[in-house]
């Protein structure tokens, strides 16, 4: 009797699973979920769909994972720039955030787009071998910070850049990217704003992140679905909502500013003796490698 009962339960469980799978196929399978009230052009975000976007089929339209071009340095490593350059710019208006299905291509008029059309599935947070803009613009829309570095940047600078991302927030995307302005090796992007730098400037980055992160038109902290080329999934820094940005950097950034101010004073004091100034500079570089003085 007991045996029969078990078998009936087992059969019911199997049938239930089959029904669920069929339902899933109906929803996620060969039918695009169209929402007429959706501001993204009718294609609902985050719904995996083989006809539109399932994060696998047709992805080579945005990036061919079999090609190493996007993450390989061909021009030879750039030297560590002696003159440190940076600039930041915000667009007054945003491009429409349409969700575009494959096989339609999405082209941007700007090399560093900070808004615009993108794919319906957004990427998992973290670090990528390469992630195309068609994916990370969706992350920007949700309030994430996108960290881009030129593959020819100095490896030690790239490591510093990564450390800032990892220490500042959970909702970040990091990828190599070649279409940076001349002499610029690093870029930080949020929805409608960008900061580009020749070298990693810790105080600048922390300030940008603290004032501009998590301000996308959609406040979604949920992780994404796309993970092609994902090398390292983002960890939690303060919590999943990133309630505190760059918690470990607070002291570092403050110290960096003190160092910068102090060195500005020393510079004028040591103006007559270049040798003394260089010695001082070397000494402080060892203590504060992230700060240019
Ligand atoms: C897709 O789903 C809608 C509504 O659920 C239905 O009206 C339509 O016929 C379906 N289209 C296809 C091609 O199955
Ligand atoms: C990458 O190459 C493999 C083997 O040559 C092939 O099966 C696969 O379809 C290619 N992927 C893409 C996205 O082109
Ligand atoms: C638009 O993008 C597609 C695929 O990403 C590319 O093949 C095409 O050349 C681009 N078109 C223009 C005008 O840049
Ligand atoms: C550093 O100098 C700037 C400009 O002179 C000033 O606004 C700032 O308060 C100073 N910061 C510290 C920590 O002394």
PDB file of N, CA, C and O in Angstrom, residues 193-248:
ATOM      1  N   UNK A 193      26.302  60.406 -18.342  1.00  0.00           N
ATOM      2  CA  UNK A 193      27.565  61.078 -17.953  1.00  0.00           C
ATOM      3  C   UNK A 193      28.769  60.153 -18.115  1.00  0.00           C
ATOM      4  O   UNK A 193      28.662  58.942 -17.938  1.00  0.00           O
ATOM      5  N   UNK A 194      29.924  60.774 -18.402  1.00  0.00           N
ATOM      6  CA  UNK A 194      31.162  59.998 -18.525  1.00  0.00           C
ATOM      7  C   UNK A 194      32.343  60.779 -17.965  1.00  0.00           C
ATOM      8  O   UNK A 194      32.373  62.009 -18.017  1.00  0.00           O
ATOM      9  N   UNK A 195      33.279  60.033 -17.416  1.00  0.00           N
ATOM     10  CA  UNK A 195      34.551  60.596 -16.960  1.00  0.00           C
ATOM     11  C   UNK A 195      35.635  59.798 -17.668  1.00  0.00           C
ATOM     12  O   UNK A 195      35.639  58.570 -17.598  1.00  0.00           O
ATOM     13  N   UNK A 196      36.535  60.485 -18.402  1.00  0.00           N
ATOM     14  CA  UNK A 196      37.635  59.766 -19.057  1.00  0.00           C
ATOM     15  C   UNK A 196      38.957  60.239 -18.468  1.00  0.00           C
ATOM     16  O   UNK A 196      39.109  61.402 -18.097  1.00  0.00           O
ATOM     17  N   UNK A 197      39.900  59.299 -18.348  1.00  0.00           N
ATOM     18  CA  UNK A 197      41.177  59.599 -17.692  1.00  0.00           C
ATOM     19  C   UNK A 197      42.323  58.928 -18.440  1.00  0.00           C
ATOM     20  O   UNK A 197      42.159  57.842 -18.984  1.00  0.00           O
ATOM     21  N   UNK A 198      43.471  59.582 -18.437  1.00  0.00           N
ATOM     22  CA  UNK A 198      44.661  58.948 -19.009  1.00  0.00           C
ATOM     23  C   UNK A 198      45.186  57.886 -18.039  1.00  0.00           C
ATOM     24  O   UNK A 198      45.648  56.834 -18.450  1.00  0.00           O
ATOM     25  N   UNK A 199      45.107  58.174 -16.737  1.00  0.00           N
ATOM     26  CA  UNK A 199      45.561  57.263 -15.688  1.00  0.00           C
ATOM     27  C   UNK A 199      44.488  57.136 -14.615  1.00  0.00           C
ATOM     28  O   UNK A 199      43.581  57.954 -14.554  1.00  0.00           O
ATOM     29  N   UNK A 200      44.649  56.153 -13.775  1.00  0.00           N
ATOM     30  CA  UNK A 200      43.685  55.974 -12.685  1.00  0.00           C
ATOM     31  C   UNK A 200      43.869  57.094 -11.669  1.00  0.00           C
ATOM     32  O   UNK A 200      44.961  57.278 -11.143  1.00  0.00           O
ATOM     33  N   UNK A 201      42.834  57.865 -11.461  1.00  0.00           N
ATOM     34  CA  UNK A 201      42.867  58.938 -10.469  1.00  0.00           C
ATOM     35  C   UNK A 201      41.838  58.594  -9.396  1.00  0.00           C
ATOM     36  O   UNK A 201      40.631  58.778  -9.585  1.00  0.00           O
ATOM     37  N   UNK A 202      42.332  58.079  -8.287  1.00  0.00           N
ATOM     38  CA  UNK A 202      41.445  57.554  -7.244  1.00  0.00           C
ATOM     39  C   UNK A 202      40.432  58.572  -6.718  1.00  0.00           C
ATOM     40  O   UNK A 202      39.234  58.300  -6.723  1.00  0.00           O
ATOM     41  N   UNK A 203      40.893  59.769  -6.269  1.00  0.00           N
ATOM     42  CA  UNK A 203      39.904  60.715  -5.731  1.00  0.00           C
ATOM     43  C   UNK A 203      38.838  61.105  -6.767  1.00  0.00           C
ATOM     44  O   UNK A 203      37.659  61.196  -6.430  1.00  0.00           O
ATOM     45  N   UNK A 204      39.265  61.294  -8.012  1.00  0.00           N
ATOM     46  CA  UNK A 204      38.309  61.643  -9.072  1.00  0.00           C
ATOM     47  C   UNK A 204      37.260  60.549  -9.256  1.00  0.00           C
ATOM     48  O   UNK A 204      36.071  60.825  -9.376  1.00  0.00           O
ATOM     49  N   UNK A 205      37.743  59.324  -9.287  1.00  0.00           N
ATOM     50  CA  UNK A 205      36.831  58.194  -9.502  1.00  0.00           C
ATOM     51  C   UNK A 205      35.843  58.055  -8.363  1.00  0.00           C
ATOM     52  O   UNK A 205      34.647  57.877  -8.576  1.00  0.00           O
ATOM     53  N   UNK A 206      36.366  58.128  -7.136  1.00  0.00           N
ATOM     54  CA  UNK A 206      35.489  57.970  -5.964  1.00  0.00           C
ATOM     55  C   UNK A 206      34.436  59.078  -5.941  1.00  0.00           C
ATOM     56  O   UNK A 206      33.255  58.821  -5.699  1.00  0.00           O
ATOM     57  N   UNK A 207      34.862  60.286  -6.265  1.00  0.00           N
ATOM     58  CA  UNK A 207      33.927  61.402  -6.294  1.00  0.00           C
ATOM     59  C   UNK A 207      32.845  61.187  -7.356  1.00  0.00           C
ATOM     60  O   UNK A 207      31.654  61.384  -7.105  1.00  0.00           O
ATOM     61  N   UNK A 208      33.261  60.744  -8.524  1.00  0.00           N
ATOM     62  CA  UNK A 208      32.304  60.490  -9.621  1.00  0.00           C
ATOM     63  C   UNK A 208      31.289  59.420  -9.207  1.00  0.00           C
ATOM     64  O   UNK A 208      30.083  59.586  -9.386  1.00  0.00           O
ATOM     65  N   UNK A 209      31.798  58.338  -8.636  1.00  0.00           N
ATOM     66  CA  UNK A 209      30.914  57.224  -8.256  1.00  0.00           C
ATOM     67  C   UNK A 209      29.943  57.674  -7.159  1.00  0.00           C
ATOM     68  O   UNK A 209      28.740  57.431  -7.230  1.00  0.00           O
ATOM     69  N   UNK A 210      30.497  58.368  -6.149  1.00  0.00           N
ATOM     70  CA  UNK A 210      29.639  58.760  -5.020  1.00  0.00           C
ATOM     71  C   UNK A 210      28.562  59.755  -5.427  1.00  0.00           C
ATOM     72  O   UNK A 210      27.487  59.775  -4.840  1.00  0.00           O
ATOM     73  N   UNK A 211      28.868  60.621  -6.402  1.00  0.00           N
ATOM     74  CA  UNK A 211      27.871  61.627  -6.755  1.00  0.00           C
ATOM     75  C   UNK A 211      26.946  61.160  -7.875  1.00  0.00           C
ATOM     76  O   UNK A 211      25.845  61.674  -8.002  1.00  0.00           O
ATOM     77  N   UNK A 212      27.383  60.169  -8.683  1.00  0.00           N
ATOM     78  CA  UNK A 212      26.578  59.868  -9.871  1.00  0.00           C
ATOM     79  C   UNK A 212      26.046  58.443  -9.981  1.00  0.00           C
ATOM     80  O   UNK A 212      25.164  58.183 -10.811  1.00  0.00           O
ATOM     81  N   UNK A 213      26.559  57.515  -9.182  1.00  0.00           N
ATOM     82  CA  UNK A 213      26.102  56.123  -9.308  1.00  0.00           C
ATOM     83  C   UNK A 213      24.645  55.980  -8.888  1.00  0.00           C
ATOM     84  O   UNK A 213      24.118  56.815  -8.145  1.00  0.00           O
ATOM     85  N   UNK A 214      23.992  54.935  -9.375  1.00  0.00           N
ATOM     86  CA  UNK A 214      22.633  54.523  -8.987  1.00  0.00           C
ATOM     87  C   UNK A 214      21.566  55.530  -9.371  1.00  0.00           C
ATOM     88  O   UNK A 214      20.495  55.563  -8.777  1.00  0.00           O
ATOM     89  N   UNK A 215      21.858  56.377 -10.381  1.00  0.00           N
ATOM     90  CA  UNK A 215      20.887  57.394 -10.797  1.00  0.00           C
ATOM     91  C   UNK A 215      20.280  57.143 -12.177  1.00  0.00           C
ATOM     92  O   UNK A 215      19.886  58.079 -12.854  1.00  0.00           O
ATOM     93  N   UNK A 216      20.212  55.907 -12.606  1.00  0.00           N
ATOM     94  CA  UNK A 216      19.599  55.611 -13.906  1.00  0.00           C
ATOM     95  C   UNK A 216      18.102  55.866 -13.867  1.00  0.00           C
ATOM     96  O   UNK A 216      17.521  55.993 -12.784  1.00  0.00           O
ATOM     97  N   UNK A 217      17.458  55.962 -15.038  1.00  0.00           N
ATOM     98  CA  UNK A 217      16.003  56.192 -15.074  1.00  0.00           C
ATOM     99  C   UNK A 217      15.207  55.034 -14.483  1.00  0.00           C
ATOM    100  O   UNK A 217      14.071  55.219 -14.066  1.00  0.00           O
ATOM    101  N   UNK A 218      15.812  53.826 -14.439  1.00  0.00           N
ATOM    102  CA  UNK A 218      15.154  52.689 -13.778  1.00  0.00           C
ATOM    103  C   UNK A 218      16.032  52.264 -12.615  1.00  0.00           C
ATOM    104  O   UNK A 218      17.221  52.045 -12.796  1.00  0.00           O
ATOM    105  N   UNK A 219      15.435  52.165 -11.440  1.00  0.00           N
ATOM    106  CA  UNK A 219      16.235  51.730 -10.277  1.00  0.00           C
ATOM    107  C   UNK A 219      16.014  50.237 -10.081  1.00  0.00           C
ATOM    108  O   UNK A 219      15.094  49.838  -9.390  1.00  0.00           O
ATOM    109  N   UNK A 220      16.821  49.449 -10.761  1.00  0.00           N
ATOM    110  CA  UNK A 220      16.694  47.996 -10.674  1.00  0.00           C
ATOM    111  C   UNK A 220      18.011  47.433 -10.151  1.00  0.00           C
ATOM    112  O   UNK A 220      19.051  47.638 -10.767  1.00  0.00           O
ATOM    113  N   UNK A 221      17.979  46.760  -9.015  1.00  0.00           N
ATOM    114  CA  UNK A 221      19.227  46.199  -8.492  1.00  0.00           C
ATOM    115  C   UNK A 221      19.356  44.710  -8.836  1.00  0.00           C
ATOM    116  O   UNK A 221      20.401  44.114  -8.626  1.00  0.00           O
ATOM    117  N   UNK A 222      18.287  44.127  -9.361  1.00  0.00           N
ATOM    118  CA  UNK A 222      18.281  42.708  -9.715  1.00  0.00           C
ATOM    119  C   UNK A 222      19.402  42.399 -10.711  1.00  0.00           C
ATOM    120  O   UNK A 222      19.655  43.173 -11.620  1.00  0.00           O
ATOM    121  N   UNK A 223      20.048  41.260 -10.527  1.00  0.00           N
ATOM    122  CA  UNK A 223      21.142  40.881 -11.413  1.00  0.00           C
ATOM    123  C   UNK A 223      20.589  40.501 -12.795  1.00  0.00           C
ATOM    124  O   UNK A 223      19.413  40.156 -12.925  1.00  0.00           O
ATOM    125  N   UNK A 224      21.459  40.567 -13.795  1.00  0.00           N
ATOM    126  CA  UNK A 224      21.032  40.308 -15.169  1.00  0.00           C
ATOM    127  C   UNK A 224      21.065  38.845 -15.555  1.00  0.00           C
ATOM    128  O   UNK A 224      21.234  37.960 -14.707  1.00  0.00           O
ATOM    129  N   UNK A 225      20.886  38.614 -16.861  1.00  0.00           N
ATOM    130  CA  UNK A 225      20.817  37.243 -17.380  1.00  0.00           C
ATOM    131  C   UNK A 225      21.990  36.935 -18.317  1.00  0.00           C
ATOM    132  O   UNK A 225      22.441  35.802 -18.390  1.00  0.00           O
ATOM    133  N   UNK A 226      22.468  37.952 -19.038  1.00  0.00           N
ATOM    134  CA  UNK A 226      23.527  37.730 -20.022  1.00  0.00           C
ATOM    135  C   UNK A 226      24.865  37.535 -19.301  1.00  0.00           C
ATOM    136  O   UNK A 226      25.197  38.304 -18.389  1.00  0.00           O
ATOM    137  N   UNK A 227      25.616  36.492 -19.690  1.00  0.00           N
ATOM    138  CA  UNK A 227      26.899  36.269 -19.004  1.00  0.00           C
ATOM    139  C   UNK A 227      27.992  35.745 -19.939  1.00  0.00           C
ATOM    140  O   UNK A 227      28.962  35.136 -19.476  1.00  0.00           O
ATOM    141  N   UNK A 228      27.852  36.007 -21.238  1.00  0.00           N
ATOM    142  CA  UNK A 228      28.888  35.554 -22.176  1.00  0.00           C
ATOM    143  C   UNK A 228      30.167  36.376 -21.942  1.00  0.00           C
ATOM    144  O   UNK A 228      30.117  37.602 -21.957  1.00  0.00           O
ATOM    145  N   UNK A 229      31.260  35.713 -21.649  1.00  0.00           N
ATOM    146  CA  UNK A 229      32.526  36.412 -21.405  1.00  0.00           C
ATOM    147  C   UNK A 229      32.686  36.889 -19.966  1.00  0.00           C
ATOM    148  O   UNK A 229      33.650  37.583 -19.658  1.00  0.00           O
ATOM    149  N   UNK A 230      31.760  36.508 -19.083  1.00  0.00           N
ATOM    150  CA  UNK A 230      31.868  36.930 -17.678  1.00  0.00           C
ATOM    151  C   UNK A 230      33.047  36.206 -17.019  1.00  0.00           C
ATOM    152  O   UNK A 230      33.106  34.982 -17.020  1.00  0.00           O
ATOM    153  N   UNK A 231      33.987  36.973 -16.469  1.00  0.00           N
ATOM    154  CA  UNK A 231      35.170  36.379 -15.849  1.00  0.00           C
ATOM    155  C   UNK A 231      35.046  36.353 -14.330  1.00  0.00           C
ATOM    156  O   UNK A 231      35.581  35.473 -13.660  1.00  0.00           O
ATOM    157  N   UNK A 232      34.350  37.356 -13.798  1.00  0.00           N
ATOM    158  CA  UNK A 232      34.241  37.462 -12.339  1.00  0.00           C
ATOM    159  C   UNK A 232      32.920  38.133 -12.007  1.00  0.00           C
ATOM    160  O   UNK A 232      32.657  39.251 -12.425  1.00  0.00           O
ATOM    161  N   UNK A 233      32.099  37.408 -11.283  1.00  0.00           N
ATOM    162  CA  UNK A 233      30.797  37.931 -10.882  1.00  0.00           C
ATOM    163  C   UNK A 233      31.027  38.939  -9.751  1.00  0.00           C
ATOM    164  O   UNK A 233      31.830  38.686  -8.862  1.00  0.00           O
ATOM    165  N   UNK A 234      30.339  40.086  -9.793  1.00  0.00           N
ATOM    166  CA  UNK A 234      30.557  41.126  -8.779  1.00  0.00           C
ATOM    167  C   UNK A 234      30.137  40.647  -7.398  1.00  0.00           C
ATOM    168  O   UNK A 234      29.092  40.017  -7.248  1.00  0.00           O
ATOM    169  N   UNK A 235      30.941  40.954  -6.402  1.00  0.00           N
ATOM    170  CA  UNK A 235      30.608  40.618  -5.025  1.00  0.00           C
ATOM    171  C   UNK A 235      29.757  41.726  -4.411  1.00  0.00           C
ATOM    172  O   UNK A 235      29.568  42.786  -4.994  1.00  0.00           O
ATOM    173  N   UNK A 236      29.241  41.444  -3.205  1.00  0.00           N
ATOM    174  CA  UNK A 236      28.473  42.461  -2.485  1.00  0.00           C
ATOM    175  C   UNK A 236      29.470  43.338  -1.721  1.00  0.00           C
ATOM    176  O   UNK A 236      30.384  42.817  -1.087  1.00  0.00           O
ATOM    177  N   UNK A 237      29.309  44.660  -1.795  1.00  0.00           N
ATOM    178  CA  UNK A 237      30.233  45.553  -1.089  1.00  0.00           C
ATOM    179  C   UNK A 237      29.606  46.023   0.230  1.00  0.00           C
ATOM    180  O   UNK A 237      30.078  45.662   1.304  1.00  0.00           O
ATOM    181  N   UNK A 238      28.523  46.820   0.153  1.00  0.00           N
ATOM    182  CA  UNK A 238      27.812  47.161   1.398  1.00  0.00           C
ATOM    183  C   UNK A 238      26.594  46.244   1.520  1.00  0.00           C
ATOM    184  O   UNK A 238      26.441  45.516   2.486  1.00  0.00           O
ATOM    185  N   UNK A 239      25.721  46.245   0.519  1.00  0.00           N
ATOM    186  CA  UNK A 239      24.605  45.298   0.407  1.00  0.00           C
ATOM    187  C   UNK A 239      24.180  45.270  -1.053  1.00  0.00           C
ATOM    188  O   UNK A 239      24.771  45.959  -1.880  1.00  0.00           O
ATOM    189  N   UNK A 240      23.136  44.512  -1.357  1.00  0.00           N
ATOM    190  CA  UNK A 240      22.749  44.333  -2.765  1.00  0.00           C
ATOM    191  C   UNK A 240      22.245  45.646  -3.373  1.00  0.00           C
ATOM    192  O   UNK A 240      22.297  45.843  -4.582  1.00  0.00           O
ATOM    193  N   UNK A 241      21.774  46.568  -2.537  1.00  0.00           N
ATOM    194  CA  UNK A 241      21.299  47.869  -3.008  1.00  0.00           C
ATOM    195  C   UNK A 241      22.428  48.899  -3.084  1.00  0.00           C
ATOM    196  O   UNK A 241      22.191  50.043  -3.456  1.00  0.00           O
ATOM    197  N   UNK A 242      23.628  48.542  -2.659  1.00  0.00           N
ATOM    198  CA  UNK A 242      24.762  49.465  -2.617  1.00  0.00           C
ATOM    199  C   UNK A 242      24.433  50.707  -1.780  1.00  0.00           C
ATOM    200  O   UNK A 242      24.666  51.846  -2.210  1.00  0.00           O
ATOM    201  N   UNK A 243      23.881  50.467  -0.587  1.00  0.00           N
ATOM    202  CA  UNK A 243      23.487  51.592   0.291  1.00  0.00           C
ATOM    203  C   UNK A 243      24.657  52.504   0.612  1.00  0.00           C
ATOM    204  O   UNK A 243      24.496  53.702   0.782  1.00  0.00           O
ATOM    205  N   UNK A 244      25.851  51.914   0.750  1.00  0.00           N
ATOM    206  CA  UNK A 244      27.023  52.773   0.948  1.00  0.00           C
ATOM    207  C   UNK A 244      28.009  52.536  -0.187  1.00  0.00           C
ATOM    208  O   UNK A 244      28.452  51.407  -0.412  1.00  0.00           O
ATOM    209  N   UNK A 245      28.321  53.614  -0.911  1.00  0.00           N
ATOM    210  CA  UNK A 245      29.240  53.504  -2.038  1.00  0.00           C
ATOM    211  C   UNK A 245      30.679  53.700  -1.568  1.00  0.00           C
ATOM    212  O   UNK A 245      30.960  54.561  -0.730  1.00  0.00           O
ATOM    213  N   UNK A 246      31.578  52.911  -2.094  1.00  0.00           N
ATOM    214  CA  UNK A 246      33.016  53.003  -1.784  1.00  0.00           C
ATOM    215  C   UNK A 246      33.288  53.083  -0.280  1.00  0.00           C
ATOM    216  O   UNK A 246      34.024  53.978   0.140  1.00  0.00           O
ATOM    217  N   UNK A 247      32.721  52.194   0.540  1.00  0.00           N
ATOM    218  CA  UNK A 247      32.903  52.319   1.985  1.00  0.00           C
ATOM    219  C   UNK A 247      34.369  52.277   2.425  1.00  0.00           C
ATOM    220  O   UNK A 247      34.772  53.003   3.327  1.00  0.00           O
ATOM    221  N   UNK A 248      35.162  51.459   1.770  1.00  0.00           N
ATOM    222  CA  UNK A 248      36.574  51.348   2.165  1.00  0.00           C
ATOM    223  C   UNK A 248      37.410  52.494   1.624  1.00  0.00           C
ATOM    224  O   UNK A 248      38.528  52.697   2.045  1.00  0.00           O
TER     225      UNK A 248
END
